[in-house]
PDB file of C-alpha atoms and ligand atoms in Angstrom:
ATOM      1  CA  MET A 286       4.982  -9.694  23.778  1.00  0.00           C
ATOM      2  CA  LYS A 287       2.045 -10.620  26.192  1.00  0.00           C
ATOM      3  CA  VAL A 288      -1.692 -10.936  25.019  1.00  0.00           C
ATOM      4  CA  GLY A 289      -3.639  -8.331  27.428  1.00  0.00           C
ATOM      5  CA  VAL A 290      -7.125  -9.679  29.065  1.00  0.00           C
ATOM      6  CA  PHE A 291      -8.891  -6.406  30.536  1.00  0.00           C
ATOM      7  CA  PHE A 292     -11.016  -7.781  33.169  1.00  0.00           C
ATOM      8  CA  HIS A 293     -12.682  -5.970  36.363  1.00  0.00           C
ATOM      9  CA  ARG A 294     -14.511  -7.648  39.400  1.00  0.00           C
ATOM     10  CA  VAL A 295     -17.576  -5.636  39.045  1.00  0.00           C
ATOM     11  CA  PHE A 296     -18.040  -7.300  35.660  1.00  0.00           C
ATOM     12  CA  LYS A 297     -19.240 -10.250  37.548  1.00  0.00           C
ATOM     13  CA  GLU A 298     -22.487  -8.581  38.801  1.00  0.00           C
ATOM     14  CA  SER A 299     -25.502  -8.581  36.622  1.00  0.00           C
ATOM     15  CA  TRP A 300     -25.606  -6.008  33.648  1.00  0.00           C
ATOM     16  CA  PRO A 301     -28.605  -5.081  31.248  1.00  0.00           C
ATOM     17  CA  VAL A 302     -29.040  -7.593  28.477  1.00  0.00           C
ATOM     18  CA  ILE A 303     -26.157  -9.872  29.318  1.00  0.00           C
ATOM     19  CA  GLY A 304     -27.030 -10.325  32.974  1.00  0.00           C
ATOM     20  CA  ASP A 305     -24.440 -11.737  35.201  1.00  0.00           C
ATOM     21  CA  LYS A 306     -22.709 -14.130  32.249  1.00  0.00           C
ATOM     22  CA  PHE A 307     -19.338 -13.310  33.668  1.00  0.00           C
ATOM     23  CA  ARG A 308     -19.947 -14.329  37.438  1.00  0.00           C
ATOM     24  CA  ARG A 309     -17.431 -16.717  37.396  1.00  0.00           C
ATOM     25  CA  PHE A 310     -14.897 -14.832  35.554  1.00  0.00           C
ATOM     26  CA  PRO A 311     -12.048 -14.700  35.537  1.00  0.00           C
ATOM     27  CA  GLU A 312     -11.612 -17.768  37.771  1.00  0.00           C
ATOM     28  CA  VAL A 313     -12.797 -19.937  34.672  1.00  0.00           C
ATOM     29  CA  MET A 314     -10.163 -18.502  32.523  1.00  0.00           C
ATOM     30  CA  GLN A 315      -7.449 -19.763  35.466  1.00  0.00           C
ATOM     31  CA  GLU A 316      -5.694 -22.152  33.225  1.00  0.00           C
ATOM     32  CA  ALA A 317      -5.226 -19.526  30.253  1.00  0.00           C
ATOM     33  CA  LEU A 318      -4.141 -16.666  32.617  1.00  0.00           C
ATOM     34  CA  ALA A 319      -1.499 -19.003  33.845  1.00  0.00           C
ATOM     35  CA  SER A 320       0.457 -18.746  30.505  1.00  0.00           C
ATOM     36  CA  PRO A 321       3.373 -16.805  30.978  1.00  0.00           C
ATOM     37  CA  LYS A 322       2.577 -15.222  27.463  1.00  0.00           C
ATOM     38  CA  VAL A 323      -0.881 -13.480  28.842  1.00  0.00           C
ATOM     39  CA  GLU A 324      -1.128 -10.744  31.481  1.00  0.00           C
ATOM     40  CA  LEU A 325      -4.455  -9.779  33.134  1.00  0.00           C
ATOM     41  CA  ILE A 326      -5.240  -5.839  33.489  1.00  0.00           C
ATOM     42  CA  GLU A 327      -7.606  -4.408  35.316  1.00  0.00           C
ATOM     43  CA  PRO A 328      -8.960  -1.435  33.305  1.00  0.00           C
ATOM     44  CA  LYS A 329      -8.802   2.054  34.588  1.00  0.00           C
ATOM     45  CA  PRO A 330     -12.181   4.146  33.674  1.00  0.00           C
ATOM     46  CA  VAL A 331     -11.970   6.118  30.290  1.00  0.00           C
ATOM     47  CA  SER A 332     -11.977   9.931  31.083  1.00  0.00           C
ATOM     48  CA  GLU A 333     -14.901  12.095  30.606  1.00  0.00           C
ATOM     49  CA  ALA A 334     -12.708  14.517  28.165  1.00  0.00           C
ATOM     50  CA  LEU A 335     -12.405  11.487  25.989  1.00  0.00           C
ATOM     51  CA  LEU A 336     -15.927  10.376  25.864  1.00  0.00           C
ATOM     52  CA  ARG A 337     -16.943  14.296  25.003  1.00  0.00           C
ATOM     53  CA  LYS A 338     -14.765  13.550  21.792  1.00  0.00           C
ATOM     54  CA  VAL A 339     -17.495  10.875  20.542  1.00  0.00           C
ATOM     55  CA  HIS A 340     -20.460  11.569  22.760  1.00  0.00           C
ATOM     56  CA  SER A 341     -23.078  14.808  23.216  1.00  0.00           C
ATOM     57  CA  GLU A 342     -23.229  16.184  26.501  1.00  0.00           C
ATOM     58  CA  SER A 343     -26.905  15.349  26.669  1.00  0.00           C
ATOM     59  CA  LEU A 344     -26.014  11.521  26.372  1.00  0.00           C
ATOM     60  CA  LEU A 345     -23.144  11.720  29.066  1.00  0.00           C
ATOM     61  CA  GLU A 346     -25.445  13.697  31.364  1.00  0.00           C
ATOM     62  CA  SER A 347     -28.008  11.087  31.173  1.00  0.00           C
ATOM     63  CA  VAL A 348     -25.566   7.895  31.347  1.00  0.00           C
ATOM     64  CA  LYS A 349     -24.295   9.434  34.526  1.00  0.00           C
ATOM     65  CA  ARG A 350     -27.392   9.233  36.145  1.00  0.00           C
ATOM     66  CA  MET A 351     -27.526   5.564  35.155  1.00  0.00           C
ATOM     67  CA  TYR A 352     -26.354   2.787  37.541  1.00  0.00           C
ATOM     68  CA  VAL A 353     -24.057   1.473  34.725  1.00  0.00           C
ATOM     69  CA  TRP A 354     -21.837   4.575  34.460  1.00  0.00           C
ATOM     70  CA  ASP A 355     -19.108   3.628  36.510  1.00  0.00           C
ATOM     71  CA  ALA A 356     -18.985  -0.268  34.819  1.00  0.00           C
ATOM     72  CA  ALA A 357     -19.368   1.490  31.405  1.00  0.00           C
ATOM     73  CA  ARG A 358     -16.496   3.891  32.028  1.00  0.00           C
ATOM     74  CA  LEU A 359     -14.358   0.744  32.922  1.00  0.00           C
ATOM     75  CA  ALA A 360     -15.386  -1.264  30.111  1.00  0.00           C
ATOM     76  CA  VAL A 361     -14.370   1.834  27.716  1.00  0.00           C
ATOM     77  CA  GLY A 362     -11.599   2.334  29.656  1.00  0.00           C
ATOM     78  CA  GLY A 363     -10.220  -1.459  29.228  1.00  0.00           C
ATOM     79  CA  CYS A 364     -10.643  -0.667  25.252  1.00  0.00           C
ATOM     80  CA  VAL A 365      -9.119   2.332  25.062  1.00  0.00           C
ATOM     81  CA  GLN A 366      -5.862   0.952  27.279  1.00  0.00           C
ATOM     82  CA  ALA A 367      -5.553  -2.310  25.110  1.00  0.00           C
ATOM     83  CA  ALA A 368      -5.578  -0.389  21.811  1.00  0.00           C
ATOM     84  CA  GLU A 369      -3.148   1.874  22.957  1.00  0.00           C
ATOM     85  CA  MET A 370      -0.456  -0.795  24.520  1.00  0.00           C
ATOM     86  CA  CYS A 371      -0.936  -2.840  21.029  1.00  0.00           C
ATOM     87  CA  TRP A 372      -0.029   0.482  19.422  1.00  0.00           C
ATOM     88  CA  ARG A 373       2.784   1.002  21.054  1.00  0.00           C
ATOM     89  CA  GLY A 374       3.777  -2.758  21.024  1.00  0.00           C
ATOM     90  CA  HIS A 375       3.577  -2.939  24.847  1.00  0.00           C
ATOM     91  CA  LEU A 376       0.977  -5.709  24.046  1.00  0.00           C
ATOM     92  CA  ALA A 377       0.614  -8.397  21.215  1.00  0.00           C
ATOM     93  CA  ARG A 378      -2.967  -8.318  21.038  1.00  0.00           C
ATOM     94  CA  ALA A 379      -5.698  -7.971  23.809  1.00  0.00           C
ATOM     95  CA  LEU A 380      -9.054  -9.382  24.943  1.00  0.00           C
ATOM     96  CA  VAL A 381     -11.366  -6.961  26.570  1.00  0.00           C
ATOM     97  CA  PHE A 382     -14.316  -7.686  28.518  1.00  0.00           C
ATOM     98  CA  THR A 383     -16.967  -5.250  28.384  1.00  0.00           C
ATOM     99  CA  VAL A 384     -20.616  -4.595  30.229  1.00  0.00           C
ATOM    100  CA  ALA A 385     -23.027  -1.659  29.435  1.00  0.00           C
ATOM    101  CA  ALA A 386     -20.746  -0.392  26.528  1.00  0.00           C
ATOM    102  CA  GLY A 387     -20.752  -1.212  22.851  1.00  0.00           C
ATOM    103  CA  HIS A 388     -21.789  -0.821  19.224  1.00  0.00           C
ATOM    104  CA  HIS A 389     -25.359   0.543  20.118  1.00  0.00           C
ATOM    105  CA  ALA A 390     -24.201   3.777  21.749  1.00  0.00           C
ATOM    106  CA  GLY A 391     -24.007   6.429  18.913  1.00  0.00           C
ATOM    107  CA  VAL A 392     -23.239  10.115  19.606  1.00  0.00           C
ATOM    108  CA  SER A 393     -26.103  10.993  21.222  1.00  0.00           C
ATOM    109  CA  TYR A 394     -28.287   8.183  21.519  1.00  0.00           C
ATOM    110  CA  ALA A 395     -27.712   4.521  23.295  1.00  0.00           C
ATOM    111  CA  TRP A 396     -29.867   1.631  23.898  1.00  0.00           C
ATOM    112  CA  GLY A 397     -29.732  -2.112  24.138  1.00  0.00           C
ATOM    113  CA  GLY A 398     -27.385  -2.835  26.907  1.00  0.00           C
ATOM    114  CA  THR A 399     -24.490  -0.398  25.537  1.00  0.00           C
ATOM    115  CA  TYR A 400     -24.631   3.053  27.073  1.00  0.00           C
ATOM    116  CA  LEU A 401     -21.174   4.180  26.088  1.00  0.00           C
ATOM    117  CA  SER A 402     -18.976   3.616  22.772  1.00  0.00           C
ATOM    118  CA  CYS A 403     -15.871   1.497  22.808  1.00  0.00           C
ATOM    119  CA  THR A 404     -14.247   1.851  19.262  1.00  0.00           C
ATOM    120  CA  GLY A 405     -14.887   5.411  19.123  1.00  0.00           C
ATOM    121  CA  PRO A 406     -12.973   6.308  22.494  1.00  0.00           C
ATOM    122  CA  ALA A 407     -10.387   4.009  21.561  1.00  0.00           C
ATOM    123  CA  ILE A 408      -9.463   5.334  18.078  1.00  0.00           C
ATOM    124  CA  ALA A 409      -9.841   9.027  19.032  1.00  0.00           C
ATOM    125  CA  ASN A 410      -7.643   8.421  21.894  1.00  0.00           C
ATOM    126  CA  LEU A 411      -5.058   6.874  19.441  1.00  0.00           C
ATOM    127  CA  ARG A 412      -5.617   9.839  16.806  1.00  0.00           C
ATOM    128  CA  GLU A 413      -4.981  12.411  19.585  1.00  0.00           C
ATOM    129  CA  LYS A 414      -1.589  10.466  20.434  1.00  0.00           C
ATOM    130  CA  PHE A 415      -0.344   9.426  17.137  1.00  0.00           C
ATOM    131  CA  GLY A 416      -2.120  11.037  14.357  1.00  0.00           C
ATOM    132  CA  ARG A 417      -3.612   9.650  11.718  1.00  0.00           C
ATOM    133  CA  VAL A 418      -5.023   6.244  12.435  1.00  0.00           C
ATOM    134  CA  ARG A 419      -6.629   4.008  10.002  1.00  0.00           C
ATOM    135  CA  ALA A 420      -8.804   1.435  11.889  1.00  0.00           C
ATOM    136  CA  ALA A 421     -10.863  -1.806  10.816  1.00  0.00           C
ATOM    137  CA  ILE A 422     -14.001  -2.670  12.913  1.00  0.00           C
ATOM    138  CA  LEU A 423     -15.453  -6.004  12.406  1.00  0.00           C
ATOM    139  CA  ASP A 424     -18.713  -6.625  14.141  1.00  0.00           C
ATOM    140  CA  THR A 425     -19.810 -10.241  14.513  1.00  0.00           C
ATOM    141  CA  ASP A 426     -22.617  -9.805  17.071  1.00  0.00           C
ATOM    142  CA  SER A 427     -25.798 -10.873  15.944  1.00  0.00           C
ATOM    143  CA  HIS A 428     -27.204  -7.262  15.606  1.00  0.00           C
ATOM    144  CA  HIS A 429     -26.732  -4.252  13.621  1.00  0.00           C
ATOM    145  CA  GLY A 430     -23.969  -2.019  15.194  1.00  0.00           C
ATOM    146  CA  ASP A 431     -25.928   1.329  14.385  1.00  0.00           C
ATOM    147  CA  GLY A 432     -24.290   3.380  17.162  1.00  0.00           C
ATOM    148  CA  CYS A 433     -20.811   2.531  16.046  1.00  0.00           C
ATOM    149  CA  ARG A 434     -21.691   2.964  12.238  1.00  0.00           C
ATOM    150  CA  GLU A 435     -23.103   6.771  13.241  1.00  0.00           C
ATOM    151  CA  ILE A 436     -19.828   7.421  14.986  1.00  0.00           C
ATOM    152  CA  PHE A 437     -17.811   6.687  12.268  1.00  0.00           C
ATOM    153  CA  THR A 438     -20.107   7.741   9.193  1.00  0.00           C
ATOM    154  CA  GLY A 439     -18.320   9.996   7.015  1.00  0.00           C
ATOM    155  CA  ASP A 440     -14.907   8.875   8.265  1.00  0.00           C
ATOM    156  CA  ARG A 441     -13.221   6.807   5.454  1.00  0.00           C
ATOM    157  CA  ASP A 442      -9.997   5.871   7.662  1.00  0.00           C
ATOM    158  CA  VAL A 443     -12.298   3.508   9.281  1.00  0.00           C
ATOM    159  CA  LEU A 444     -13.683   0.357   7.906  1.00  0.00           C
ATOM    160  CA  HIS A 445     -16.705  -1.063   9.769  1.00  0.00           C
ATOM    161  CA  VAL A 446     -18.019  -4.410   8.610  1.00  0.00           C
ATOM    162  CA  CYS A 447     -21.089  -5.348  10.418  1.00  0.00           C
ATOM    163  CA  PHE A 448     -22.699  -9.148   9.975  1.00  0.00           C
ATOM    164  CA  CYS A 449     -26.055  -8.487  10.956  1.00  0.00           C
ATOM    165  CA  SER A 450     -29.689  -8.610   8.565  1.00  0.00           C
ATOM    166  CA  SER A 451     -29.224  -6.310   5.744  1.00  0.00           C
ATOM    167  CA  SER A 452     -26.890  -5.824   3.169  1.00  0.00           C
ATOM    168  CA  ARG A 453     -25.271  -2.577   1.991  1.00  0.00           C
ATOM    169  CA  VAL A 454     -22.331  -0.932   1.214  1.00  0.00           C
ATOM    170  CA  GLU A 455     -21.789   2.662   2.197  1.00  0.00           C
ATOM    171  CA  ASP A 456     -18.943   5.692   2.629  1.00  0.00           C
ATOM    172  CA  ALA A 457     -16.932   4.644  -0.702  1.00  0.00           C
ATOM    173  CA  GLY A 458     -16.913   0.952   0.524  1.00  0.00           C
ATOM    174  CA  THR A 459     -15.736   1.720   4.163  1.00  0.00           C
ATOM    175  CA  LYS A 460     -19.033   0.916   5.638  1.00  0.00           C
ATOM    176  CA  ILE A 461     -20.174  -2.396   4.947  1.00  0.00           C
ATOM    177  CA  CYS A 462     -23.402  -4.492   6.207  1.00  0.00           C
ATOM    178  CA  VAL A 463     -23.789  -8.348   5.459  1.00  0.00           C
ATOM    179  CA  ASP A 464     -27.001  -9.972   5.803  1.00  0.00           C
ATOM    180  CA  VAL A 465     -26.412 -13.575   7.591  1.00  0.00           C
ATOM    181  CA  GLY A 466     -29.571 -14.756   7.146  1.00  0.00           C
ATOM    182  CA  TRP A 467     -31.650 -15.822  10.211  1.00  0.00           C
ATOM    183  CA  LYS A 468     -30.198 -19.005  10.529  1.00  0.00           C
ATOM    184  CA  THR A 469     -26.889 -20.061   9.056  1.00  0.00           C
ATOM    185  CA  THR A 470     -24.354 -22.796   9.679  1.00  0.00           C
ATOM    186  CA  ASP A 471     -20.319 -22.153  11.067  1.00  0.00           C
ATOM    187  CA  GLN A 472     -19.162 -22.657   7.481  1.00  0.00           C
ATOM    188  CA  GLU A 473     -21.078 -20.288   5.819  1.00  0.00           C
ATOM    189  CA  TYR A 474     -20.398 -17.831   8.357  1.00  0.00           C
ATOM    190  CA  LEU A 475     -16.887 -18.079   7.917  1.00  0.00           C
ATOM    191  CA  THR A 476     -17.368 -17.883   4.279  1.00  0.00           C
ATOM    192  CA  LEU A 477     -18.950 -14.938   4.304  1.00  0.00           C
ATOM    193  CA  VAL A 478     -16.203 -13.409   7.096  1.00  0.00           C
ATOM    194  CA  GLU A 479     -13.783 -14.423   4.705  1.00  0.00           C
ATOM    195  CA  ASP A 480     -15.433 -12.584   1.506  1.00  0.00           C
ATOM    196  CA  CYS A 481     -17.097  -9.441   3.122  1.00  0.00           C
ATOM    197  CA  PHE A 482     -14.356  -8.974   5.798  1.00  0.00           C
ATOM    198  CA  ILE A 483     -11.015 -10.559   5.241  1.00  0.00           C
ATOM    199  CA  ARG A 484     -10.771  -9.348   1.423  1.00  0.00           C
ATOM    200  CA  ALA A 485     -12.100  -5.385   2.447  1.00  0.00           C
ATOM    201  CA  ALA A 486      -9.520  -5.274   5.241  1.00  0.00           C
ATOM    202  CA  ARG A 487      -6.640  -6.882   2.913  1.00  0.00           C
ATOM    203  CA  GLU A 488      -7.717  -3.663   0.443  1.00  0.00           C
ATOM    204  CA  PHE A 489      -8.016  -0.914   3.282  1.00  0.00           C
ATOM    205  CA  LYS A 490      -4.754  -1.599   5.165  1.00  0.00           C
ATOM    206  CA  PRO A 491      -5.806  -1.000   8.586  1.00  0.00           C
ATOM    207  CA  ASP A 492      -3.073   0.006  11.265  1.00  0.00           C
ATOM    208  CA  ILE A 493      -5.060  -1.841  13.662  1.00  0.00           C
ATOM    209  CA  ILE A 494      -8.362  -4.232  14.258  1.00  0.00           C
ATOM    210  CA  LEU A 495     -10.902  -3.760  16.706  1.00  0.00           C
ATOM    211  CA  HIS A 496     -13.817  -6.874  16.952  1.00  0.00           C
ATOM    212  CA  PHE A 497     -16.894  -6.787  18.525  1.00  0.00           C
ATOM    213  CA  HIS A 498     -17.065 -10.281  19.026  1.00  0.00           C
ATOM    214  CA  GLY A 499     -21.031 -11.004  20.493  1.00  0.00           C
ATOM    215  CA  HIS A 500     -21.762 -14.564  21.202  1.00  0.00           C
ATOM    216  CA  ASP A 501     -25.580 -13.802  21.074  1.00  0.00           C
ATOM    217  CA  THR A 502     -25.463 -15.318  17.704  1.00  0.00           C
ATOM    218  CA  CYS A 503     -24.956 -18.770  19.362  1.00  0.00           C
ATOM    219  CA  ILE A 504     -27.760 -21.461  19.489  1.00  0.00           C
ATOM    220  CA  GLY A 505     -29.757 -21.023  22.440  1.00  0.00           C
ATOM    221  CA  ASP A 506     -28.768 -17.251  23.212  1.00  0.00           C
ATOM    222  CA  TYR A 507     -30.882 -14.259  22.561  1.00  0.00           C
ATOM    223  CA  GLY A 508     -29.741 -13.696  18.993  1.00  0.00           C
ATOM    224  CA  ASP A 509     -29.526 -17.202  17.584  1.00  0.00           C
ATOM    225  CA  ARG A 510     -28.264 -17.591  14.311  1.00  0.00           C
ATOM    226  CA  GLY A 511     -27.500 -21.282  14.493  1.00  0.00           C
ATOM    227  CA  LEU A 512     -23.766 -20.787  15.157  1.00  0.00           C
ATOM    228  CA  THR A 513     -21.683 -22.950  17.514  1.00  0.00           C
ATOM    229  CA  PRO A 514     -19.428 -22.011  20.652  1.00  0.00           C
ATOM    230  CA  ASN A 515     -16.575 -23.221  18.021  1.00  0.00           C
ATOM    231  CA  LEU A 516     -17.339 -20.877  15.448  1.00  0.00           C
ATOM    232  CA  GLN A 517     -16.396 -18.055  17.961  1.00  0.00           C
ATOM    233  CA  VAL A 518     -13.039 -19.021  18.616  1.00  0.00           C
ATOM    234  CA  GLU A 519     -12.510 -20.064  14.950  1.00  0.00           C
ATOM    235  CA  LEU A 520     -13.393 -16.029  14.007  1.00  0.00           C
ATOM    236  CA  VAL A 521     -10.441 -14.931  16.525  1.00  0.00           C
ATOM    237  CA  LYS A 522      -8.187 -17.401  14.845  1.00  0.00           C
ATOM    238  CA  LEU A 523      -9.139 -15.958  11.478  1.00  0.00           C
ATOM    239  CA  VAL A 524      -8.967 -12.535  12.316  1.00  0.00           C
ATOM    240  CA  ARG A 525      -5.802 -12.781  14.461  1.00  0.00           C
ATOM    241  CA  ASP A 526      -4.151 -14.080  11.498  1.00  0.00           C
ATOM    242  CA  LEU A 527      -5.622 -11.638   8.994  1.00  0.00           C
ATOM    243  CA  ALA A 528      -3.937  -9.052  11.883  1.00  0.00           C
ATOM    244  CA  ASP A 529      -0.503 -10.867  11.414  1.00  0.00           C
ATOM    245  CA  GLU A 530      -0.686 -10.369   7.907  1.00  0.00           C
ATOM    246  CA  VAL A 531      -1.982  -6.588   7.541  1.00  0.00           C
ATOM    247  CA  CYS A 532      -1.439  -4.671  10.702  1.00  0.00           C
ATOM    248  CA  ASP A 533       1.745  -6.266  12.631  1.00  0.00           C
ATOM    249  CA  GLY A 534      -0.687  -7.979  14.758  1.00  0.00           C
ATOM    250  CA  ARG A 535      -2.727  -5.235  16.259  1.00  0.00           C
ATOM    251  CA  TYR A 536      -5.781  -7.118  17.379  1.00  0.00           C
ATOM    252  CA  VAL A 537      -8.150  -6.087  19.978  1.00  0.00           C
ATOM    253  CA  VAL A 538     -11.216  -8.502  20.503  1.00  0.00           C
ATOM    254  CA  LEU A 539     -13.836  -6.769  22.940  1.00  0.00           C
ATOM    255  CA  THR A 540     -16.884  -9.066  24.159  1.00  0.00           C
ATOM    256  CA  GLY A 541     -20.230  -8.106  23.092  1.00  0.00           C
ATOM    257  CA  GLY A 542     -23.762  -9.518  23.155  1.00  0.00           C
ATOM    258  CA  GLY A 543     -24.788 -12.989  24.344  1.00  0.00           C
ATOM    259  CA  ALA A 544     -25.931 -13.784  28.018  1.00  0.00           C
ATOM    260  CA  ARG A 545     -25.373 -17.435  28.130  1.00  0.00           C
ATOM    261  CA  ALA A 546     -22.816 -17.888  31.065  1.00  0.00           C
ATOM    262  CA  ASP A 547     -22.021 -21.436  29.684  1.00  0.00           C
ATOM    263  CA  ILE A 548     -21.071 -20.204  26.324  1.00  0.00           C
ATOM    264  CA  ALA A 549     -18.907 -17.308  27.391  1.00  0.00           C
ATOM    265  CA  GLU A 550     -17.038 -19.578  29.462  1.00  0.00           C
ATOM    266  CA  LEU A 551     -16.457 -22.030  26.928  1.00  0.00           C
ATOM    267  CA  ILE A 552     -15.429 -19.572  24.344  1.00  0.00           C
ATOM    268  CA  TYR A 553     -13.282 -16.793  25.912  1.00  0.00           C
ATOM    269  CA  PRO A 554     -10.792 -19.138  27.715  1.00  0.00           C
ATOM    270  CA  ARG A 555     -10.040 -20.654  24.359  1.00  0.00           C
ATOM    271  CA  ALA A 556      -9.831 -17.068  22.651  1.00  0.00           C
ATOM    272  CA  ILE A 557      -6.964 -16.388  25.005  1.00  0.00           C
ATOM    273  CA  GLU A 558      -5.017 -19.614  23.899  1.00  0.00           C
ATOM    274  CA  VAL A 559      -5.558 -18.498  20.180  1.00  0.00           C
ATOM    275  CA  LEU A 560      -4.539 -15.016  20.676  1.00  0.00           C
ATOM    276  CA  SER A 561      -1.620 -15.921  22.783  1.00  0.00           C
ATOM    277  CA  ALA A 562      -0.376 -19.025  20.301  1.00  0.00           C
TER     278      ALA A 562
HETATM  279 ZN1   ZN B 182     -26.437  -8.688  19.605  1.00  0.00          ZN
HETATM  280 ZN1   ZN B 183     -25.256  -3.978  10.389  1.00  0.00          ZN
END
């Protein structure tokens, strides 16, 4: 089975908050994409019917009027396809490039550069086709995943562990926020992920892991927590091994926040190598 890399050429343009950090993609991934174990896939836009299962009509109407609409639907479509293909055993794991979609999109509000939810439609689609699905969502973007949390609050078949600026445990232990501190180190962060996500996921026993992998936590990016690009790759390695252990390897990485092209160009080719190793 191959690792799917979902990328659309329109993502090369400039998008809210993240800018044009993907301007040199997919070219910079050429070497990693040349592996026979990797497949570059062009995402299809998510259907409006699937978006309606997660978002209010009023949110969809307002996003439709924004220039990001088509690109956001492609990003969400990639997440939906990647999760389904991993579920069906058509892909081993996946890396999904996203623009204008992600963890700040709730049921009826969206902000912070993300105007549609990725995880909501991906899980809704799996449930529609395969019945009960238990999913673990790991959020290692620098900011709190408020929209994602809102969508899944009350849904105890979804474990949401978010590494942000507050510490709390809600929803019978299925919704967790971990305060990583204003400045931390790679080792401290990895230890927190092991203690707070890996442990919780082992107990939760998900069927699939979705990882909102923002690199805005990197030194010099806009959510700087003092982390290095190397940590971003280590995270993928750690969660890849966890997925092999708890959910037959089903693991989908979604690119999240971060505006530095040099960091994106460093970490995503290496992430593909880790996913396909
Ligand atoms: Zn962020
Ligand atoms: Zn949080």
